[in-house]
Amino acid sequence: MKTRILGLLAAVSLVATLVVGWRLPPTEEQAGYARLIAVHPALAWTAYIAFGVMALGSLLYLLPATRSRKWDRLAGASGEVGVVFTALMLVTGSIWGRPTWGTWWVWDARLTLSALMLALLFGYVALRKVDMDVDRRAIISAVTGVAAVLVVPINHFAVTWWRTLHQGRSAATLAPSSNLDGSYLRAMFLGMVAMMLVYAWLLIHRIRLERLEEENRGADLAVALAERRAEAHDGAVSGAPDGGAVVGS
Amino acid sequence: MAPAIRMHRAVVLLGRFPALAGADLLVEAGEVVHLSGPNGAGKSTLLRACAGLVPVVEGEAEILGHDLRRHPRAARRRVGLLGHATFLYDDLTVEDNVLFALRAAGAGTAAVEAALVRLGLSGRLRGVAAGRLSAGQRRRVALAVLEARRPELWLLDEPHAGIDAAGRDLVDELVLEAAAAGATVVIASHELERAAALTPRMLVVSGGSVTPAASPGTLANTAAAGA
Amino acid sequence: MLRDALLVGAKDLRVEVRSRVALNQVAPFAVLVLVLFAFALDPDRGLLASAAPGLYWIAVTFSALLAIQRSFAVEAADGARDGLRLSGLDPAGIFLGKAAAIAGQLLVLEVLLGVGVVVLYGTELRGGTVLALTCLAATAGLAAAGTLAGVLAAGLRVRETLLPLLLVPVAAPVVLAATKAWEAALDGQSDQGWPWLRLLGAFAAVYVAFGVVAFGPLLEEA
């Protein structure tokens, strides 16, 4: 029931963000697009947190001392939700970049890193979608999650050097911190709170769904075990011609 | 001395299918045991579980005193499995395959020559790529590895299948020799008479569990179902 | 661990010597990719020569994907992967052995592609030390991350399509850093290549270390 309150809070703050964001005054440079400050930084912030939680859950599952199914569920759920936030961050960034830079995409360091992060998340989620044994999937995706986060610092240096060695253009122009007045800041923080609540709500529900699926599987197992044992009984007692021999898989 | 195999209510899942549904099995060191049972009963899975290739997810399982659920690797160097797959590299020659398998198992290679001769692989076949061998010849290579390695626990899955008459007799000889040298041998086979000549102890695997063949009646049923 | 690595590495190289898959299939493919780039970028305008380092490393990455697929296809045939697990070989040794064998094949391929770039794109090789060290460090990183991705995908129905999706995002900084290091060396400014080389070295160290640790659980429990 607590998640219902969380869901309600998430919905209310999301609507509030949209209303407050929509009513922000346009700026000279960016016109109405400046309103995106209410959602874009918040999406980015949440996307990075989702990636971090995915990596942390993977690491905790991988370490023998802390290995537990719950870390796998946490990592998997955060990875899936993270894909959505990362994709939305790139989309809103592009919409913002179009009037600001004149193109949908620039090879800015931060944009490139975000795109690479989305690719890493795609790989992670694609792996989890493959049909396989739950424990096997857990260990494989834990290794994938940790391997994905290990590359982040290296990516950071590589991409930053790559872009800054050539030109000074950076995403700093996206957030005009110098002339950012109070109403923009407030909208940005409200957006962050809203996105974090939405993230938490989605995460909890995804984890719950996964747990239910696993419990369901456990219940199936009890039935399957009973059926399997019954085969032995049929085969030995009745001696039916097809008794016990029909199980071939 | 620890039993060679001790399983208590062991469950093994293949996907979501319980191939072993709570199997109990006790095999003392030095015993020769014959596993019988219809196709799909769980014989191969039982042997693969004993080799630590498929995880036991519930119940207890010990191989040569090692807990399979905690240390599946510990028992492996002491176990030899002849499975449906022969674990051969198609591009390597017969001799290279045998040498690699022995070195990988940490075993000496001194007995390789004798084993190749014994299994009829010492002539032209020695230098042939494993991918060009017939199924029966591949079984012979896998047997040569076991014979050269002489593990403490032999797990033989249908060792008589797909091999010629002389080869079958050879399999029986190898089993008896291994047993005489103190090794434990578990044979899954539909060849009831052949297996009966090797050992009096037969167990029936059915529906993912193991029962001793108590009466001739059970035996006949198993034979009917297995045919 | 090193004994097992040598054993597995030698076995994989022996399989390659007997089957010649890398030599007869992967290498011609890699050269063909170089030819395709010439179609995409007008050869008369000097674009090819200036883009040569990047094209070279993309060709290497594609070839690495094939070499990794092959390395694990060998183990999948007739339960050989089970054979490896059954043998009791140290998983870290298996990882190092397989990665070393892949790296060895890639290095030979890189020499061949280097000749290809010189002949087809008219590139003049300069800064040999940085070029060679870049090859070593980038190859070690690609082979380590690739072996890890290879065993992750091994045994899954979708392994052929999943492997590139898993490996390419992780290998992206290797392609970038190796390209930049080569550009610097070919421009006669080898000193600017060193930061990139250090980055490649760090990548290789991180993924070799992680592979050594993670291969055990992957082989045992997956």
Short mmCIF file of N, CA, C and O in Angstrom, two decimals, chain A residues 61-62 67 116 119-120 122-124 126-127 130-133 135-136 139-144 146-155 157-159 161-162 165-166, chain C residues 81 148 151-158 162 165-166 168-174 176-177 180 183 195-196 198-200 202-204 206-207 210 214 217-218 221-222:
data_model
loop_
_atom_site.label_atom_id
_atom_site.label_comp_id
_atom_site.label_asym_id
_atom_site.label_seq_id
_atom_site.Cartn_x
_atom_site.Cartn_y
_atom_site.Cartn_z
N TYR A 61 25.63 -8.83 -6.20
CA TYR A 61 25.29 -10.21 -6.52
C TYR A 61 26.55 -11.01 -6.80
O TYR A 61 26.65 -12.20 -6.44
N LEU A 62 27.51 -10.38 -7.44
CA LEU A 62 28.72 -11.09 -7.85
C LEU A 62 29.59 -11.47 -6.66
O LEU A 62 30.23 -12.52 -6.65
N ARG A 67 25.92 -12.33 -2.03
CA ARG A 67 25.08 -12.83 -3.11
C ARG A 67 23.66 -13.14 -2.63
O ARG A 67 23.46 -13.86 -1.66
N LEU A 116 26.85 6.23 -25.28
CA LEU A 116 27.56 4.98 -24.97
C LEU A 116 26.89 4.28 -23.79
O LEU A 116 26.78 3.05 -23.75
N ALA A 119 23.96 2.46 -24.96
CA ALA A 119 24.35 1.23 -25.65
C ALA A 119 24.69 0.13 -24.65
O ALA A 119 24.30 -1.03 -24.81
N LEU A 120 25.40 0.51 -23.58
CA LEU A 120 25.74 -0.48 -22.54
C LEU A 120 24.48 -1.04 -21.89
O LEU A 120 24.35 -2.24 -21.66
N PHE A 122 21.48 -1.12 -23.22
CA PHE A 122 20.80 -1.95 -24.20
C PHE A 122 21.35 -3.37 -24.18
O PHE A 122 20.60 -4.35 -24.19
N GLY A 123 22.66 -3.49 -24.18
CA GLY A 123 23.28 -4.81 -24.14
C GLY A 123 22.86 -5.58 -22.90
O GLY A 123 22.48 -6.75 -22.96
N TYR A 124 22.89 -4.88 -21.76
CA TYR A 124 22.54 -5.51 -20.49
C TYR A 124 21.09 -6.01 -20.50
O TYR A 124 20.80 -7.15 -20.14
N ALA A 126 19.14 -6.52 -23.16
CA ALA A 126 18.96 -7.55 -24.19
C ALA A 126 19.38 -8.91 -23.65
O ALA A 126 18.72 -9.93 -23.88
N LEU A 127 20.47 -8.93 -22.89
CA LEU A 127 20.93 -10.19 -22.31
C LEU A 127 19.90 -10.75 -21.34
O LEU A 127 19.61 -11.94 -21.33
N VAL A 130 16.95 -12.73 -22.79
CA VAL A 130 17.14 -14.06 -23.35
C VAL A 130 16.58 -15.10 -22.38
O VAL A 130 16.82 -15.00 -21.17
N ASP A 131 15.85 -16.05 -22.92
CA ASP A 131 15.22 -17.06 -22.07
C ASP A 131 16.28 -18.02 -21.54
O ASP A 131 16.93 -18.71 -22.31
N MET A 132 16.47 -18.02 -20.24
CA MET A 132 17.40 -18.98 -19.63
C MET A 132 17.07 -19.14 -18.15
O MET A 132 16.24 -18.43 -17.60
N ASP A 133 17.76 -20.08 -17.54
CA ASP A 133 17.59 -20.36 -16.12
C ASP A 133 17.86 -19.10 -15.28
O ASP A 133 18.77 -18.34 -15.58
N ASP A 135 19.07 -18.47 -12.25
CA ASP A 135 20.36 -18.31 -11.59
C ASP A 135 21.46 -18.03 -12.60
O ASP A 135 22.37 -17.25 -12.35
N ARG A 136 21.34 -18.69 -13.73
CA ARG A 136 22.32 -18.48 -14.78
C ARG A 136 22.24 -17.04 -15.28
O ARG A 136 23.25 -16.36 -15.43
N ILE A 139 23.87 -14.58 -12.81
CA ILE A 139 25.34 -14.49 -12.76
C ILE A 139 25.86 -13.83 -14.04
O ILE A 139 26.75 -12.97 -14.00
N ILE A 140 25.27 -14.19 -15.18
CA ILE A 140 25.74 -13.60 -16.44
C ILE A 140 25.47 -12.11 -16.45
O ILE A 140 26.33 -11.31 -16.83
N SER A 141 24.28 -11.71 -16.02
CA SER A 141 24.00 -10.27 -16.11
C SER A 141 24.77 -9.51 -15.03
O SER A 141 25.10 -8.34 -15.25
N ALA A 142 25.08 -10.14 -13.91
CA ALA A 142 25.89 -9.45 -12.91
C ALA A 142 27.28 -9.14 -13.49
O ALA A 142 27.79 -8.02 -13.33
N VAL A 143 27.87 -10.12 -14.16
CA VAL A 143 29.18 -9.88 -14.77
C VAL A 143 29.07 -8.79 -15.83
O VAL A 143 29.91 -7.89 -15.92
N THR A 144 27.99 -8.84 -16.63
CA THR A 144 27.80 -7.83 -17.67
C THR A 144 27.66 -6.44 -17.05
O THR A 144 28.23 -5.47 -17.55
N VAL A 146 28.80 -5.32 -14.15
CA VAL A 146 30.07 -4.81 -13.63
C VAL A 146 31.01 -4.46 -14.78
O VAL A 146 31.67 -3.41 -14.76
N ALA A 147 31.02 -5.30 -15.82
CA ALA A 147 31.88 -5.00 -16.98
C ALA A 147 31.46 -3.67 -17.61
O ALA A 147 32.30 -2.92 -18.11
N ALA A 148 30.17 -3.37 -17.57
CA ALA A 148 29.68 -2.13 -18.18
C ALA A 148 30.13 -0.92 -17.37
O ALA A 148 30.51 0.11 -17.93
N VAL A 149 30.10 -1.03 -16.05
CA VAL A 149 30.45 0.14 -15.25
C VAL A 149 31.97 0.34 -15.22
O VAL A 149 32.45 1.47 -15.09
N LEU A 150 32.73 -0.73 -15.40
CA LEU A 150 34.18 -0.59 -15.40
C LEU A 150 34.67 0.29 -16.54
O LEU A 150 35.70 0.95 -16.45
N VAL A 151 33.91 0.30 -17.64
CA VAL A 151 34.36 1.03 -18.81
C VAL A 151 34.03 2.53 -18.68
O VAL A 151 34.58 3.36 -19.40
N VAL A 152 33.16 2.87 -17.73
CA VAL A 152 32.69 4.26 -17.65
C VAL A 152 33.84 5.26 -17.41
O VAL A 152 33.97 6.24 -18.14
N PRO A 153 34.71 5.03 -16.41
CA PRO A 153 35.80 6.02 -16.24
C PRO A 153 36.71 6.10 -17.45
O PRO A 153 37.16 7.18 -17.83
N ILE A 154 36.97 4.93 -18.08
CA ILE A 154 37.84 4.94 -19.26
C ILE A 154 37.17 5.72 -20.40
O ILE A 154 37.80 6.54 -21.07
N ASN A 155 35.88 5.46 -20.57
CA ASN A 155 35.11 6.20 -21.56
C ASN A 155 35.20 7.70 -21.28
O ASN A 155 35.34 8.50 -22.19
N PHE A 157 37.52 9.53 -19.78
CA PHE A 157 38.78 10.14 -20.20
C PHE A 157 38.87 10.18 -21.72
O PHE A 157 39.22 11.19 -22.32
N ALA A 158 38.56 9.05 -22.35
CA ALA A 158 38.72 8.95 -23.80
C ALA A 158 37.88 10.01 -24.51
O ALA A 158 38.38 10.77 -25.34
N VAL A 159 36.61 10.08 -24.13
CA VAL A 159 35.71 10.98 -24.85
C VAL A 159 36.01 12.44 -24.52
O VAL A 159 35.97 13.31 -25.39
N TRP A 161 38.96 13.79 -23.65
CA TRP A 161 40.17 14.19 -24.38
C TRP A 161 39.86 14.37 -25.86
O TRP A 161 40.29 15.30 -26.51
N TRP A 162 39.09 13.43 -26.35
CA TRP A 162 38.76 13.44 -27.78
C TRP A 162 38.12 14.77 -28.16
O TRP A 162 38.53 15.41 -29.12
N LEU A 165 40.30 18.24 -26.85
CA LEU A 165 41.55 18.49 -27.55
C LEU A 165 41.28 19.25 -28.84
O LEU A 165 42.12 19.95 -29.36
N HIS A 166 40.07 19.10 -29.37
CA HIS A 166 39.77 19.72 -30.65
C HIS A 166 39.10 21.09 -30.48
O HIS A 166 39.54 22.07 -30.99
N ARG C 81 32.98 -27.54 -24.14
CA ARG C 81 32.92 -26.63 -22.99
C ARG C 81 32.72 -27.43 -21.71
O ARG C 81 33.36 -27.15 -20.69
N LEU C 148 35.66 -12.32 -22.35
CA LEU C 148 34.62 -12.23 -21.33
C LEU C 148 33.24 -12.20 -21.98
O LEU C 148 32.33 -12.95 -21.61
N VAL C 151 32.30 -15.66 -23.49
CA VAL C 151 31.80 -16.70 -22.59
C VAL C 151 30.43 -16.31 -22.04
O VAL C 151 29.60 -17.17 -21.74
N LEU C 152 30.16 -15.00 -21.92
CA LEU C 152 28.83 -14.56 -21.48
C LEU C 152 27.78 -15.03 -22.48
O LEU C 152 26.71 -15.53 -22.10
N ALA C 153 28.10 -14.86 -23.76
CA ALA C 153 27.11 -15.18 -24.79
C ALA C 153 27.13 -16.66 -25.16
O ALA C 153 26.15 -17.16 -25.71
N ALA C 154 28.22 -17.35 -24.84
CA ALA C 154 28.35 -18.75 -25.25
C ALA C 154 27.20 -19.58 -24.68
O ALA C 154 26.81 -19.39 -23.54
N GLY C 155 26.67 -20.44 -25.49
CA GLY C 155 25.63 -21.33 -25.00
C GLY C 155 24.24 -20.74 -25.07
O GLY C 155 23.27 -21.44 -24.81
N LEU C 156 24.12 -19.44 -25.39
CA LEU C 156 22.80 -18.87 -25.55
C LEU C 156 22.37 -19.01 -27.01
O LEU C 156 23.21 -19.00 -27.90
N ARG C 157 21.07 -19.13 -27.22
CA ARG C 157 20.58 -19.30 -28.59
C ARG C 157 20.96 -18.11 -29.47
O ARG C 157 21.15 -18.23 -30.65
N VAL C 158 21.02 -16.94 -28.86
CA VAL C 158 21.19 -15.72 -29.65
C VAL C 158 22.63 -15.21 -29.61
O VAL C 158 22.88 -14.04 -29.80
N LEU C 162 24.10 -11.37 -30.02
CA LEU C 162 24.26 -10.73 -28.72
C LEU C 162 25.71 -10.29 -28.51
O LEU C 162 25.96 -9.22 -27.93
N LEU C 165 26.60 -6.74 -29.54
CA LEU C 165 25.89 -5.75 -28.71
C LEU C 165 26.53 -5.63 -27.34
O LEU C 165 26.56 -4.57 -26.73
N LEU C 166 27.06 -6.75 -26.83
CA LEU C 166 27.72 -6.71 -25.53
C LEU C 166 29.12 -6.11 -25.64
O LEU C 166 29.56 -5.34 -24.79
N VAL C 168 30.78 -4.33 -28.34
CA VAL C 168 31.13 -3.07 -29.02
C VAL C 168 31.02 -1.84 -28.10
O VAL C 168 31.94 -1.02 -28.08
N PRO C 169 29.96 -1.70 -27.29
CA PRO C 169 29.93 -0.52 -26.41
C PRO C 169 31.09 -0.51 -25.41
O PRO C 169 31.61 0.55 -25.07
N VAL C 170 31.49 -1.70 -24.95
CA VAL C 170 32.60 -1.76 -24.00
C VAL C 170 33.92 -1.47 -24.71
O VAL C 170 34.81 -0.82 -24.17
N ALA C 171 34.03 -1.93 -25.95
CA ALA C 171 35.29 -1.77 -26.69
C ALA C 171 35.41 -0.39 -27.33
O ALA C 171 36.46 -0.07 -27.89
N ALA C 172 34.36 0.41 -27.25
CA ALA C 172 34.38 1.71 -27.93
C ALA C 172 35.59 2.58 -27.56
O ALA C 172 36.25 3.12 -28.45
N PRO C 173 35.93 2.71 -26.26
CA PRO C 173 37.10 3.55 -25.95
C PRO C 173 38.40 2.97 -26.51
O PRO C 173 39.34 3.73 -26.76
N VAL C 174 38.46 1.66 -26.70
CA VAL C 174 39.67 1.08 -27.29
C VAL C 174 39.82 1.55 -28.73
O VAL C 174 40.90 1.96 -29.17
N LEU C 176 38.55 4.21 -30.04
CA LEU C 176 38.83 5.65 -30.02
C LEU C 176 40.30 5.92 -29.66
O LEU C 176 41.02 6.63 -30.37
N ALA C 177 40.75 5.32 -28.56
CA ALA C 177 42.11 5.60 -28.08
C ALA C 177 43.15 5.07 -29.06
O ALA C 177 44.14 5.75 -29.34
N LYS C 180 43.32 7.41 -32.03
CA LYS C 180 43.99 8.68 -31.72
C LYS C 180 45.50 8.46 -31.57
O LYS C 180 46.30 9.29 -32.01
N GLU C 183 46.86 8.11 -35.03
CA GLU C 183 46.86 9.40 -35.73
C GLU C 183 48.08 10.22 -35.30
O GLU C 183 48.78 10.79 -36.14
N PRO C 195 49.38 9.60 -23.91
CA PRO C 195 48.21 9.54 -23.00
C PRO C 195 47.21 8.48 -23.46
O PRO C 195 46.65 7.74 -22.64
N TRP C 196 47.02 8.38 -24.78
CA TRP C 196 46.09 7.37 -25.30
C TRP C 196 46.60 5.97 -25.02
O TRP C 196 45.82 5.06 -24.71
N ARG C 198 48.46 5.08 -22.53
CA ARG C 198 48.24 4.77 -21.11
C ARG C 198 46.79 4.35 -20.86
O ARG C 198 46.51 3.44 -20.09
N LEU C 199 45.88 5.03 -21.56
CA LEU C 199 44.46 4.68 -21.42
C LEU C 199 44.21 3.24 -21.90
O LEU C 199 43.49 2.47 -21.26
N LEU C 200 44.83 2.90 -23.03
CA LEU C 200 44.69 1.53 -23.55
C LEU C 200 45.25 0.52 -22.56
O LEU C 200 44.67 -0.55 -22.34
N ALA C 202 45.44 0.92 -19.34
CA ALA C 202 44.53 0.83 -18.20
C ALA C 202 43.34 -0.06 -18.54
O ALA C 202 42.93 -0.90 -17.75
N PHE C 203 42.80 0.12 -19.75
CA PHE C 203 41.66 -0.70 -20.17
C PHE C 203 42.05 -2.18 -20.14
O PHE C 203 41.32 -3.02 -19.57
N ALA C 204 43.19 -2.50 -20.73
CA ALA C 204 43.63 -3.89 -20.78
C ALA C 204 43.79 -4.45 -19.36
O ALA C 204 43.32 -5.55 -19.05
N VAL C 206 42.39 -3.46 -16.55
CA VAL C 206 41.10 -3.60 -15.87
C VAL C 206 40.37 -4.86 -16.35
O VAL C 206 39.90 -5.67 -15.54
N TYR C 207 40.33 -5.09 -17.66
CA TYR C 207 39.54 -6.21 -18.15
C TYR C 207 40.25 -7.56 -18.02
O TYR C 207 39.59 -8.59 -17.87
N PHE C 210 39.53 -8.26 -14.32
CA PHE C 210 38.14 -8.63 -14.09
C PHE C 210 37.84 -10.00 -14.68
O PHE C 210 37.12 -10.82 -14.07
N ALA C 214 36.20 -13.04 -12.79
CA ALA C 214 34.81 -13.35 -13.11
C ALA C 214 34.64 -14.64 -13.89
O ALA C 214 33.53 -15.18 -13.97
N PRO C 217 33.06 -17.92 -11.75
CA PRO C 217 31.60 -17.99 -11.60
C PRO C 217 30.89 -18.22 -12.94
O PRO C 217 29.91 -18.96 -13.00
N LEU C 218 31.40 -17.60 -14.00
CA LEU C 218 30.74 -17.73 -15.30
C LEU C 218 30.79 -19.16 -15.81
O LEU C 218 29.82 -19.69 -16.34
N GLU C 221 28.79 -21.52 -13.01
CA GLU C 221 27.38 -21.36 -12.69
C GLU C 221 26.55 -20.95 -13.88
O GLU C 221 25.36 -20.75 -13.74
N ALA C 222 27.18 -20.78 -15.02
CA ALA C 222 26.39 -20.35 -16.17
C ALA C 222 26.41 -21.41 -17.27
O ALA C 222 27.27 -22.25 -17.30
#
